[in-house]
Tab-separated table of C-alpha atoms and ligand atoms in Angstrom:
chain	number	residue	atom	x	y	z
S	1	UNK	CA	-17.349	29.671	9.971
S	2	UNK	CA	-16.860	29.755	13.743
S	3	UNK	CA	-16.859	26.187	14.428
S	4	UNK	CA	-15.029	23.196	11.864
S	5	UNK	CA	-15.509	19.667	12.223
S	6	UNK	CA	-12.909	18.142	9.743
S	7	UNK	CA	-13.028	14.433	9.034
S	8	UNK	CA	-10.530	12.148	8.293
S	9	UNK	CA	-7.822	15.478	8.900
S	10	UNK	CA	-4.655	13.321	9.685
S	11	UNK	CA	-4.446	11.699	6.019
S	12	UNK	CA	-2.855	13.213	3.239
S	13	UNK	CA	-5.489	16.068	2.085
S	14	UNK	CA	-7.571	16.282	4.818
S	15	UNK	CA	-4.114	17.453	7.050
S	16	UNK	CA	-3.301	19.743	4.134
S	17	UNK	CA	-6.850	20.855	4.806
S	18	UNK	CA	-6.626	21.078	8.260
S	19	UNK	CA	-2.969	23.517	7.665
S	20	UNK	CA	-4.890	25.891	5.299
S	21	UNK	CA	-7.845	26.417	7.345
S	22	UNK	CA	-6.340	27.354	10.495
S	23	UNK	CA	-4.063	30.039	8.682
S	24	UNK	CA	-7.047	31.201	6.475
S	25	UNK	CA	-10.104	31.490	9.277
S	26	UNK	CA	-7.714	31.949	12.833
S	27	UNK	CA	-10.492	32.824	14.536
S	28	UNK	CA	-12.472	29.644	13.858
S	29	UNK	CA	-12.385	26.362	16.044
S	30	UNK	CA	-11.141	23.203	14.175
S	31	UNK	CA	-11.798	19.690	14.930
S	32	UNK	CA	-9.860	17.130	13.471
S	33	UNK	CA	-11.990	13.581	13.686
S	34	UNK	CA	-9.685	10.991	12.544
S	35	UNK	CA	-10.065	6.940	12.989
S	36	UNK	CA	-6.134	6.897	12.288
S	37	UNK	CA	-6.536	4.038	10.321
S	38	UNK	CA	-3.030	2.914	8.616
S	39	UNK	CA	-3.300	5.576	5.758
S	40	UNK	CA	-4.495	8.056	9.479
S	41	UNK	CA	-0.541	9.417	10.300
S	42	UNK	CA	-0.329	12.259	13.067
S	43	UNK	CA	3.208	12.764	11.466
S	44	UNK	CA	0.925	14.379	9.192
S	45	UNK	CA	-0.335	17.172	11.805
S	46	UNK	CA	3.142	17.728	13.237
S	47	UNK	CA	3.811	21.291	13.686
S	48	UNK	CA	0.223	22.209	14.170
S	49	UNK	CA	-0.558	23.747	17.599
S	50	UNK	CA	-2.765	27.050	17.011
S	51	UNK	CA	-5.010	27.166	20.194
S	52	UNK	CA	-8.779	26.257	18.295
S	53	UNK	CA	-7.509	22.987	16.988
S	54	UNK	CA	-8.291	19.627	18.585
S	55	UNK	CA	-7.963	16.273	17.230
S	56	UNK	CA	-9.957	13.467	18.694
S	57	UNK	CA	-9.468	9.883	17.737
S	58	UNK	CA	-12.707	8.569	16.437
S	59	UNK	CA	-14.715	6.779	13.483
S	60	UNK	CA	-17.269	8.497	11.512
S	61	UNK	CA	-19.277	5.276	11.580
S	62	UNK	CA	-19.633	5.729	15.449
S	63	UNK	CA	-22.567	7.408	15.739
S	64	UNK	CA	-22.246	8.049	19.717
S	65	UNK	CA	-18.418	9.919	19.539
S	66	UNK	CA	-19.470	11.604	16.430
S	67	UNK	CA	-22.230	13.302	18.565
S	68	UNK	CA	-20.226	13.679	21.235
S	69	UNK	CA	-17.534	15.261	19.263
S	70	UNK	CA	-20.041	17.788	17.342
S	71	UNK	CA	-21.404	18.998	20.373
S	72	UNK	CA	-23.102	21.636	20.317
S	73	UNK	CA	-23.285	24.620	17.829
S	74	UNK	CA	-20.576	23.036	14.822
S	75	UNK	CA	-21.015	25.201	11.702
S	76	UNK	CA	-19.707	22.978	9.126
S	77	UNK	CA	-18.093	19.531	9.092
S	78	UNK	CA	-15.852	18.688	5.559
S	79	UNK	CA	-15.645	14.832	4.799
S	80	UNK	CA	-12.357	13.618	4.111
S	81	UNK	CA	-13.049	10.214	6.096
S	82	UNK	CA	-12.394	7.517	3.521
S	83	UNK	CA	-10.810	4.624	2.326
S	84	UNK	CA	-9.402	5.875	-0.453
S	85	UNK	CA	-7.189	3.363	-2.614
S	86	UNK	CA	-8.708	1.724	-5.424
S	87	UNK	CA	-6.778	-1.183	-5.313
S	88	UNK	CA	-7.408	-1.616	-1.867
S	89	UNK	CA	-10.283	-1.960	-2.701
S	90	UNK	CA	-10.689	-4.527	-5.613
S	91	UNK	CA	-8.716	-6.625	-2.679
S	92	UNK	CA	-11.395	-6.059	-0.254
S	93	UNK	CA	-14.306	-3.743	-0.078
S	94	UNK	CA	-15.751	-3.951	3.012
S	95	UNK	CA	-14.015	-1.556	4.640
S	96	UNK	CA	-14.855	1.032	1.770
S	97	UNK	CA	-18.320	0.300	2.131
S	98	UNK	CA	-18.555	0.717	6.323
S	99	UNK	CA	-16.530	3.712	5.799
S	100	UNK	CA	-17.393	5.915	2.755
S	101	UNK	CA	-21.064	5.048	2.392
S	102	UNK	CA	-22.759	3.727	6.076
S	103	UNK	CA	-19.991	6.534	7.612
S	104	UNK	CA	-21.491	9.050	5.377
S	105	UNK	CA	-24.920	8.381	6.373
S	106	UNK	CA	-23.824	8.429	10.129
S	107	UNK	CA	-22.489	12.087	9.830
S	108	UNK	CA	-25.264	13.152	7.605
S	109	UNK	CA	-27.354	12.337	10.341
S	110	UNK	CA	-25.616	13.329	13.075
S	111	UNK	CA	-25.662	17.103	11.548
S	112	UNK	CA	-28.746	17.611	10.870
S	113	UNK	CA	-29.468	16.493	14.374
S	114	UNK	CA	-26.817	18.661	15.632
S	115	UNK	CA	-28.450	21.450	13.355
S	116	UNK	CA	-25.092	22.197	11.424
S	117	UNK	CA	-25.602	24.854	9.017
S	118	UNK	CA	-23.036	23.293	5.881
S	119	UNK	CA	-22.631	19.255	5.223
S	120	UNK	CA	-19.217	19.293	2.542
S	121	UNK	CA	-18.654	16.077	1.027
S	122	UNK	CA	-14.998	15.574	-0.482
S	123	UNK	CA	-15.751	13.012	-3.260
S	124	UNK	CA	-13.949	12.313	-6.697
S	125	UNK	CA	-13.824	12.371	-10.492
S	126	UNK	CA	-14.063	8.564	-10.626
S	127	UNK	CA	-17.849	8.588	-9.895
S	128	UNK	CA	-17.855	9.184	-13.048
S	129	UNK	CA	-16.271	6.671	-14.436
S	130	UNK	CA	-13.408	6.240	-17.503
S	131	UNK	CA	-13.195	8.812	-20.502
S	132	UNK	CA	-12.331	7.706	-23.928
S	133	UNK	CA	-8.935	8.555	-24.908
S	134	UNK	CA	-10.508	11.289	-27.582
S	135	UNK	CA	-9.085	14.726	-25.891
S	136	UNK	CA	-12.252	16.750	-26.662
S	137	UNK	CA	-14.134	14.752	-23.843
S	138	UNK	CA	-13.830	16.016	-20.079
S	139	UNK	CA	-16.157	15.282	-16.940
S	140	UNK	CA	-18.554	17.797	-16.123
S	141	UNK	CA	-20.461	18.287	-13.906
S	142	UNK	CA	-23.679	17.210	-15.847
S	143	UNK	CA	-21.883	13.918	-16.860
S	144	UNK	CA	-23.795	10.558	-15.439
S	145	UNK	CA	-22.317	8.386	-12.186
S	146	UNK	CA	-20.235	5.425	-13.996
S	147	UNK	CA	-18.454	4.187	-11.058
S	148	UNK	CA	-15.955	1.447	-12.264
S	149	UNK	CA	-13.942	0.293	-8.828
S	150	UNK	CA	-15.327	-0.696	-5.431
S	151	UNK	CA	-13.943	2.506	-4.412
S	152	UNK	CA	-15.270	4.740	-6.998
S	153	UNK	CA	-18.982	2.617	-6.265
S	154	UNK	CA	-18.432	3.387	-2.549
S	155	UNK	CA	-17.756	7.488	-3.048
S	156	UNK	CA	-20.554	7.228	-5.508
S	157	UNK	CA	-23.051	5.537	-2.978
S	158	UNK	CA	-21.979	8.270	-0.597
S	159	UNK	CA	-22.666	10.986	-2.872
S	160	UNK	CA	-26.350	9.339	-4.043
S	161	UNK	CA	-26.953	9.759	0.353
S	162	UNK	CA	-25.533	13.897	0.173
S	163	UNK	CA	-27.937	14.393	-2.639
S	164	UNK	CA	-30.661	12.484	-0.732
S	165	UNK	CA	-29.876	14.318	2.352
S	166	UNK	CA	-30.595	17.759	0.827
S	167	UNK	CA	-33.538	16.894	-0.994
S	168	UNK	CA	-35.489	14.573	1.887
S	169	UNK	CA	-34.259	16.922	4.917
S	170	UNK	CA	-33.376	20.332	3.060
S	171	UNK	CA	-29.841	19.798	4.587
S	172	UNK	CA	-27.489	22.669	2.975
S	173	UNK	CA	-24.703	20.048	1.705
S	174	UNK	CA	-21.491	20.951	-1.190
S	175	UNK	CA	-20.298	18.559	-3.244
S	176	UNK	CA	-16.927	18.212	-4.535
S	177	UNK	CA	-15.548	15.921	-7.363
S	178	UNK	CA	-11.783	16.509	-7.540
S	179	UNK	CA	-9.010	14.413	-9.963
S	180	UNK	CA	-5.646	13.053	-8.597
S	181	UNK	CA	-3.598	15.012	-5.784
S	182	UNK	CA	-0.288	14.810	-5.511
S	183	UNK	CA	1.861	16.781	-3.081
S	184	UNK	CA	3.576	16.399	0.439
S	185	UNK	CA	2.283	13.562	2.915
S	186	UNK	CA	1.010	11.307	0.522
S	187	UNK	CA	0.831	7.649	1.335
S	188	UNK	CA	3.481	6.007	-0.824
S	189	UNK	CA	0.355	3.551	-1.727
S	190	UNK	CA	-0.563	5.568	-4.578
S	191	UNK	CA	1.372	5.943	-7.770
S	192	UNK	CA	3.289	9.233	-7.383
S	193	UNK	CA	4.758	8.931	-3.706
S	194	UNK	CA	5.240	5.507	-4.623
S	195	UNK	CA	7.380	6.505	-7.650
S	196	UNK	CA	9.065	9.038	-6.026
S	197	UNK	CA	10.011	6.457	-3.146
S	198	UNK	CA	11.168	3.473	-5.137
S	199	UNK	CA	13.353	5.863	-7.081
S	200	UNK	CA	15.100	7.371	-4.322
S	201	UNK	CA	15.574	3.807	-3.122
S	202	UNK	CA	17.034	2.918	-6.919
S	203	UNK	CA	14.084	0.449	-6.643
S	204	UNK	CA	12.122	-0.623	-9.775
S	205	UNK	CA	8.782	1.476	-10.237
S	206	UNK	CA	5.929	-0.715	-11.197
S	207	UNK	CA	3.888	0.530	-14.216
S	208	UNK	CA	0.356	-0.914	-14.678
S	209	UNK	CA	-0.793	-2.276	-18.155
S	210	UNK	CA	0.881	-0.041	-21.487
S	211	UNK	CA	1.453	2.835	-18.681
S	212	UNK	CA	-0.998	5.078	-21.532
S	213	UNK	CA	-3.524	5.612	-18.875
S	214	UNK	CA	-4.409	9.256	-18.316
S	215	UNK	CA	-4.950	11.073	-14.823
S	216	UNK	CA	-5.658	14.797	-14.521
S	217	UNK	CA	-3.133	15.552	-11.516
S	218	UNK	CA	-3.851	18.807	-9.489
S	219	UNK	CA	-1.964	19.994	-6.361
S	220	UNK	CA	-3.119	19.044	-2.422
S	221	UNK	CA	-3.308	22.555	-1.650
S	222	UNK	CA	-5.174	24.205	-4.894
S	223	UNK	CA	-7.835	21.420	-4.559
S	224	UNK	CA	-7.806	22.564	-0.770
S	225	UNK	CA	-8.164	26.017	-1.526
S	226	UNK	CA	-11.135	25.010	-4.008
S	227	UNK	CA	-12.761	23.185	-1.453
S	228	UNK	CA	-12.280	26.337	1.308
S	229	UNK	CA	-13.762	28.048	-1.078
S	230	UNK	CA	-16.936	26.029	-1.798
S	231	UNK	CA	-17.110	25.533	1.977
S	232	UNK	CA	-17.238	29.245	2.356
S	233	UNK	CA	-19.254	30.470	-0.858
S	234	UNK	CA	-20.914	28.089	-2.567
S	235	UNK	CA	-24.457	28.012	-3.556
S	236	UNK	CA	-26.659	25.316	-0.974
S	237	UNK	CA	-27.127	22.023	-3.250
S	238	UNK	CA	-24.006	22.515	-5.182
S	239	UNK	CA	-21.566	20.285	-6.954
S	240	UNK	CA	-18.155	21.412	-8.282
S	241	UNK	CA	-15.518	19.445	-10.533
S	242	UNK	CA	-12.188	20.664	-9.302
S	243	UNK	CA	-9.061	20.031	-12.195
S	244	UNK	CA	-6.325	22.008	-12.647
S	245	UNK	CA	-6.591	21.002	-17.082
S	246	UNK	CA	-3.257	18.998	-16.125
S	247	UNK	CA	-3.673	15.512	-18.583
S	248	UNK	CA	-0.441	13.486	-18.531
S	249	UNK	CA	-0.050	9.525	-19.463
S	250	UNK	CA	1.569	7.314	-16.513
S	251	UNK	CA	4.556	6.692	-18.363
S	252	UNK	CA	4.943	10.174	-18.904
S	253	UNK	CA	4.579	11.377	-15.008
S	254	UNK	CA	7.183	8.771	-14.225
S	255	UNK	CA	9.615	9.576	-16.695
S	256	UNK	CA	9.505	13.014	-15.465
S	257	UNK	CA	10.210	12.407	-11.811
S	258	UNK	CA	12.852	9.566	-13.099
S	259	UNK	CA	14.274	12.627	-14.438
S	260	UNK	CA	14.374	15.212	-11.478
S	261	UNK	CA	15.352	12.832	-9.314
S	262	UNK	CA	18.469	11.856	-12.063
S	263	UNK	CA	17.734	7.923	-12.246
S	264	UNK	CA	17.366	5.586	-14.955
S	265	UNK	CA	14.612	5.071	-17.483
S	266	UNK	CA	15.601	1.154	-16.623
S	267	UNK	CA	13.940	1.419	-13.034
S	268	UNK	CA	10.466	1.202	-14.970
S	269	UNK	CA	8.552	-1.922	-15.229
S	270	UNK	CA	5.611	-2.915	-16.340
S	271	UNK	CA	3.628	-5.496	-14.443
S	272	UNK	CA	0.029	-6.982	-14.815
S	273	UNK	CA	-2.939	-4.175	-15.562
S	274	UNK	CA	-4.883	-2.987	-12.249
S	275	UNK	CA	-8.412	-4.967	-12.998
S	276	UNK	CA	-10.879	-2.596	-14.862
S	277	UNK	CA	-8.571	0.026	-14.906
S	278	UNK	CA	-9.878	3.050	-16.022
S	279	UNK	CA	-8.253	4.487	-19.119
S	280	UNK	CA	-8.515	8.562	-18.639
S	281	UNK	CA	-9.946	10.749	-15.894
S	282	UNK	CA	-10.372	14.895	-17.266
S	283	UNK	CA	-11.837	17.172	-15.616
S	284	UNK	CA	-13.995	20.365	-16.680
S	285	UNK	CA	-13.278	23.294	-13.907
S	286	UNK	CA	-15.425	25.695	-15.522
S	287	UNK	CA	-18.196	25.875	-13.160
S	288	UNK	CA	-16.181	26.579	-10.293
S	289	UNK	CA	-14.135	28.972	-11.806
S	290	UNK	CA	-16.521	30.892	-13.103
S	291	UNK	CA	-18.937	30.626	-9.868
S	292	UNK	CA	-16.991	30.981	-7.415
S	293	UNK	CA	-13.327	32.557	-9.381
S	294	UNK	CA	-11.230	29.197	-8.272
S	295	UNK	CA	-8.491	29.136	-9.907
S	296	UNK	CA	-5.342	26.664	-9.634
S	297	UNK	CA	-2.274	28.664	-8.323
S	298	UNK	CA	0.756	25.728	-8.788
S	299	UNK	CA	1.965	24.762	-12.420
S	300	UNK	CA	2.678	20.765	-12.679
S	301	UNK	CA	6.658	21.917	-13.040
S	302	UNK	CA	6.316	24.297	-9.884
S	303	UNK	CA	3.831	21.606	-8.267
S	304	UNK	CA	6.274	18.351	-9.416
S	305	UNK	CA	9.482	20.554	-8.377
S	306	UNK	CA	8.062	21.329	-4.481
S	307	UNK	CA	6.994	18.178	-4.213
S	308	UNK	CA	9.595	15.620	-5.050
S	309	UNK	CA	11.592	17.663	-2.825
S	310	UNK	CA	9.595	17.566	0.065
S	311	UNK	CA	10.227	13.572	-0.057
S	312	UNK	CA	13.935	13.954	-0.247
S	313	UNK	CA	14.013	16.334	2.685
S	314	UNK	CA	11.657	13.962	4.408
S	315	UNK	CA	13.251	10.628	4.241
S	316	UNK	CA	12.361	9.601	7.618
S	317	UNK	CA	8.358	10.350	7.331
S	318	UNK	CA	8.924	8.404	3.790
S	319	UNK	CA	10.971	5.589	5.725
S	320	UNK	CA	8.109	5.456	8.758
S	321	UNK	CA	5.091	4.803	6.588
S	322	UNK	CA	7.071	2.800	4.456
S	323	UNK	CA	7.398	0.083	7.235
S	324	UNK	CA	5.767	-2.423	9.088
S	325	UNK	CA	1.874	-3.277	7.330
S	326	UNK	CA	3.234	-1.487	4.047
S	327	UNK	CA	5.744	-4.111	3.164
S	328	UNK	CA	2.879	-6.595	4.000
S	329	UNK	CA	0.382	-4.722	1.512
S	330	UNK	CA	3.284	-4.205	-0.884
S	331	UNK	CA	3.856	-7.758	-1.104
S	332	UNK	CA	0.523	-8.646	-1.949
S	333	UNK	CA	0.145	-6.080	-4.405
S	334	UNK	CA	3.012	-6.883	-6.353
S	335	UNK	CA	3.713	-10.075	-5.935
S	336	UNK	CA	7.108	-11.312	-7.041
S	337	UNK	CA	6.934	-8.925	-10.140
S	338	UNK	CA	8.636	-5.970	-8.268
S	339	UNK	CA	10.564	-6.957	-5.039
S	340	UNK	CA	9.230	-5.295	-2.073
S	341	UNK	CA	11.541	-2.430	-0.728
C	1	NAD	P1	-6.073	9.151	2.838
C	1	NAD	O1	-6.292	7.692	2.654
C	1	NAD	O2	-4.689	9.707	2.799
C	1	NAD	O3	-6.704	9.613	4.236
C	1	NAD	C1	-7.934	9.159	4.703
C	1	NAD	C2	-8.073	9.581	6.164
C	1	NAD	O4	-9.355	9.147	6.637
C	1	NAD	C3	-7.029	8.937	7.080
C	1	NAD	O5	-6.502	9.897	7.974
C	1	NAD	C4	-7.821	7.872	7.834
C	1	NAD	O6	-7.321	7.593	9.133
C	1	NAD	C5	-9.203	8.507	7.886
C	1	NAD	N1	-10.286	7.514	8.029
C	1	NAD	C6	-10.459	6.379	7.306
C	1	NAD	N2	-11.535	5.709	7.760
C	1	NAD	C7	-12.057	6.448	8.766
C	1	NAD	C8	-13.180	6.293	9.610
C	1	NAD	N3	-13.987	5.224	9.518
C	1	NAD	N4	-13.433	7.245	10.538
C	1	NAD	C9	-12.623	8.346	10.638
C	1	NAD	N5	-11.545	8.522	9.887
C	1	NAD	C10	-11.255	7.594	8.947
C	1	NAD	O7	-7.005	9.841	1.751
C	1	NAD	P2	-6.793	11.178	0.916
C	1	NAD	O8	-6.032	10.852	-0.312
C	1	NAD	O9	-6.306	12.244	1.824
C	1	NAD	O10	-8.293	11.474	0.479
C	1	NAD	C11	-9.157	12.236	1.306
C	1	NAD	C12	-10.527	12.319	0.656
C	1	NAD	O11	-10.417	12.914	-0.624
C	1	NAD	C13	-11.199	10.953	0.432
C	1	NAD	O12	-12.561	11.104	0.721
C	1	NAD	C14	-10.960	10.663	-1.039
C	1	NAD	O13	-12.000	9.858	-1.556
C	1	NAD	C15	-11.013	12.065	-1.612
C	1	NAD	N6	-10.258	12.265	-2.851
C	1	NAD	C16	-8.934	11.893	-2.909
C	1	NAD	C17	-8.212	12.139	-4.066
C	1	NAD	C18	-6.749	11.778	-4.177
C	1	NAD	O14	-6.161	11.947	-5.242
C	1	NAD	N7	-6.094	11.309	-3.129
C	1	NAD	C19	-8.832	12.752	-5.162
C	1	NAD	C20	-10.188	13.107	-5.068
C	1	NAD	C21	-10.877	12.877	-3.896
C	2	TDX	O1	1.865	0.906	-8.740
C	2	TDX	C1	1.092	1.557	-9.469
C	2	TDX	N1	1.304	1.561	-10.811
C	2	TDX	C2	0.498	2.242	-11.685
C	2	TDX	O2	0.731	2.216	-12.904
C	2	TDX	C3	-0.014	2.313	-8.936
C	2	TDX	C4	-0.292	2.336	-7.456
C	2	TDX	C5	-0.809	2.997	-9.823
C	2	TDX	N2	-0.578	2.949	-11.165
C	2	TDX	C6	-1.471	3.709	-12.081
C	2	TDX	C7	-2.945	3.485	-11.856
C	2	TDX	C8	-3.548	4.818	-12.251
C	2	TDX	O3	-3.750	4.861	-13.640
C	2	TDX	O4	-1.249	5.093	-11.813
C	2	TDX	C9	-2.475	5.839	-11.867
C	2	TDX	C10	-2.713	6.504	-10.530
C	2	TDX	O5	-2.986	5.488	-9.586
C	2	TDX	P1	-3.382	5.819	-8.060
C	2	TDX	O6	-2.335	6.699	-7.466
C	2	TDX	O7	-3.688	4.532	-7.392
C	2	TDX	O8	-4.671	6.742	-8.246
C	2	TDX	P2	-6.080	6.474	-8.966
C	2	TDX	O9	-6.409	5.050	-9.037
C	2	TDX	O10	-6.076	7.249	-10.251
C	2	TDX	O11	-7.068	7.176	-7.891
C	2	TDX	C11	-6.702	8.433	-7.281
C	2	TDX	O12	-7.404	9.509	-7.827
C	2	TDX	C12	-8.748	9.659	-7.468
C	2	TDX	C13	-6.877	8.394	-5.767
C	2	TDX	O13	-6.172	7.298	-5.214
C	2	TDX	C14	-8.314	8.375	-5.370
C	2	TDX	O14	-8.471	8.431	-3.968
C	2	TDX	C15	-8.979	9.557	-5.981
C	2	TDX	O15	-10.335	9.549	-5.712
């Protein structure tokens, strides 16, 4: 891969992305196309200033600077562009809609006009909908799209327009469905950063519903190493379910990083359920282990350990996206059930 056009590179995985390719493939040219929207931080990219990156501000749902941008003779381009929060988007889905599904489209056809030889499409377990709480089931990669948020309709959408890509225009496209990241950089939107925040802050942590939901949590950079490694080997047409077989109840995940950090159980509250809130996400790695020998190199205590501390020895990036529009959002979200920090 000579030449990388990386969307949506100055959020939380795609700037983890944008880190591990440039140390993995030095000789290759990297474009980071970012919108900077609020969750777009170039905090994010600090530090990164090997000679064949370039960022340029743009929106994947601009056809004319996503040509421009491509230029000529892009091998791949990896979309990360997205709205990603779900309850973002049971507040509004609009914006999840322009973005993940019409900016899909727009870069799907941009590279097969621009001839690019790989289309990867970062996408996520939720497609598929909510597993029953019976520990036998897990996602695979055979199982049906159930989409249950405007979010998870929206990445679903997007992937129905991959698929239809490769079979209408024989574009070579990857496909991967990945579980929930946590790691350094994360918006403090979603529920781990968020935790980890508020209990820094000795500020109450708001639990959704019974807090007996179950999310399969996997590290930034082994999901970004899986998707390297699709980007690089995998078979044209391909999808991939990327887990790292890491199950844990909310409750659980926020008693443990109650407990690194040394706070109280009392900081936990529970508030009103998120609306259709889907009750377990598991995934089934097998095929890309097996296909393409991915396996996840972080343990949740390793992955937990590295991580929390990256937030305490980053108070002012945690203090910076914590301002301004977030308190706004926060607010909204939460109402007068947990005071806004
Ligand atoms: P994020 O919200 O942190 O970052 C999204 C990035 O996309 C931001 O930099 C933003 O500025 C940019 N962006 C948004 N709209 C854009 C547009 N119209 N044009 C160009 N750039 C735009 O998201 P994330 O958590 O890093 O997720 C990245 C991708 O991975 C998303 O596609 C998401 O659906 C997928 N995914 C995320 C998770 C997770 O746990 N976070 C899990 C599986 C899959
Ligand atoms: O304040 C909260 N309280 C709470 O109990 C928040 C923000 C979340 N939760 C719960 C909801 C979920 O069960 O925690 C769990 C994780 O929530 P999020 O961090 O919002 O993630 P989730 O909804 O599971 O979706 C994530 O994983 C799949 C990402 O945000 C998506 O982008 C990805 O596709």
């Amino acid at each position: 891969m000579n030449q990388l056009f990386i969307t949506g590179g100055a959020g939380f995985i795609g700037s983890a992305f944008v880190r591990l390719a440039l140390a993995e493939l030095p000789q290759s040219e990297v474009t980071n196309f970012d919108a900077l929207t609020y969750a777009g931080n170039t905090d994010n990219l600090e530090g990164i200033d090997a000679e064949g990156y370039r960022f340029v501000h743009g929106d994947i749902t601009d056809r004319d600077a996503v040509m421009e941008a491509l230029g000529q003779g892009t091998d791949a381009i990896v979309n990360f562009a997205a709205e990603s929060h779900v309850d973002r988007s049971i507040a509004s889905a609009d914006e999840f809609v322009r973005t993940n599904v019409l900016g899909t489209q727009v870069l799907l056809d941009c590279a097969r006009e621009r001839k690019v030889s790989r289309f990867v499409q970062v996408s996520t377990d939720e497609v598929m909908g909510s597993l029953p709480e019976d520990e036998r089931e897990f996602f695979t990669e055979e199982s049906g799209f159930s989409p249950n948020s405007p979010y998870a309709a929206s990445k679903a959408g997007a992937e129905h327009l991959v698929r239809a890509a490769r079979h209408t225009f024989g574009l070579d496209t990857v496909i991967t469905r990945c579980g929930n990241n946590y790691g350094p950089r994360q918006f403090p939107e979603k529920f781990l950063p968020l935790m980890i925040a508020n209990a820094m802050n000795d500020q109450p942590i708001p639990v959704y519903g019974d807090g007996r939901n179950v999310r399969d949590w996997i590290h930034v950079d082994d999901h970004c190493r899986a998707i390297l490694l699709a980007l690089r080997k995998a078979r044209a047409g391909a999808t991939y379910n990327i887990g790292a077989r890491n199950e844990r109840r909310n409750i659980e995940v926020a008693k443990s990083v109650l407990d690194q950090l040394g706070k109280p159980h009392s900081l936990l509250t529970f508030v009103k359920d998120r609306p259709g809130h889907d009750r377990r996400y598991a995934i089934d790695s097998s095929l890309i282990e097996s296909e393409l020998g991915w396996k996840p190199q972080e343990t949740w205590e390793s992955g937990l350990g590295k991580t929390i501390e990256w937030y305490q020895t980053n108070g002012d990036w945690v203090e910076r996206a914590r301002s301004g529009a977030y308190r706004e959002f926060y607010a909204q979200q939460y109402g007068s059930e947990v005071k806004a920090p």
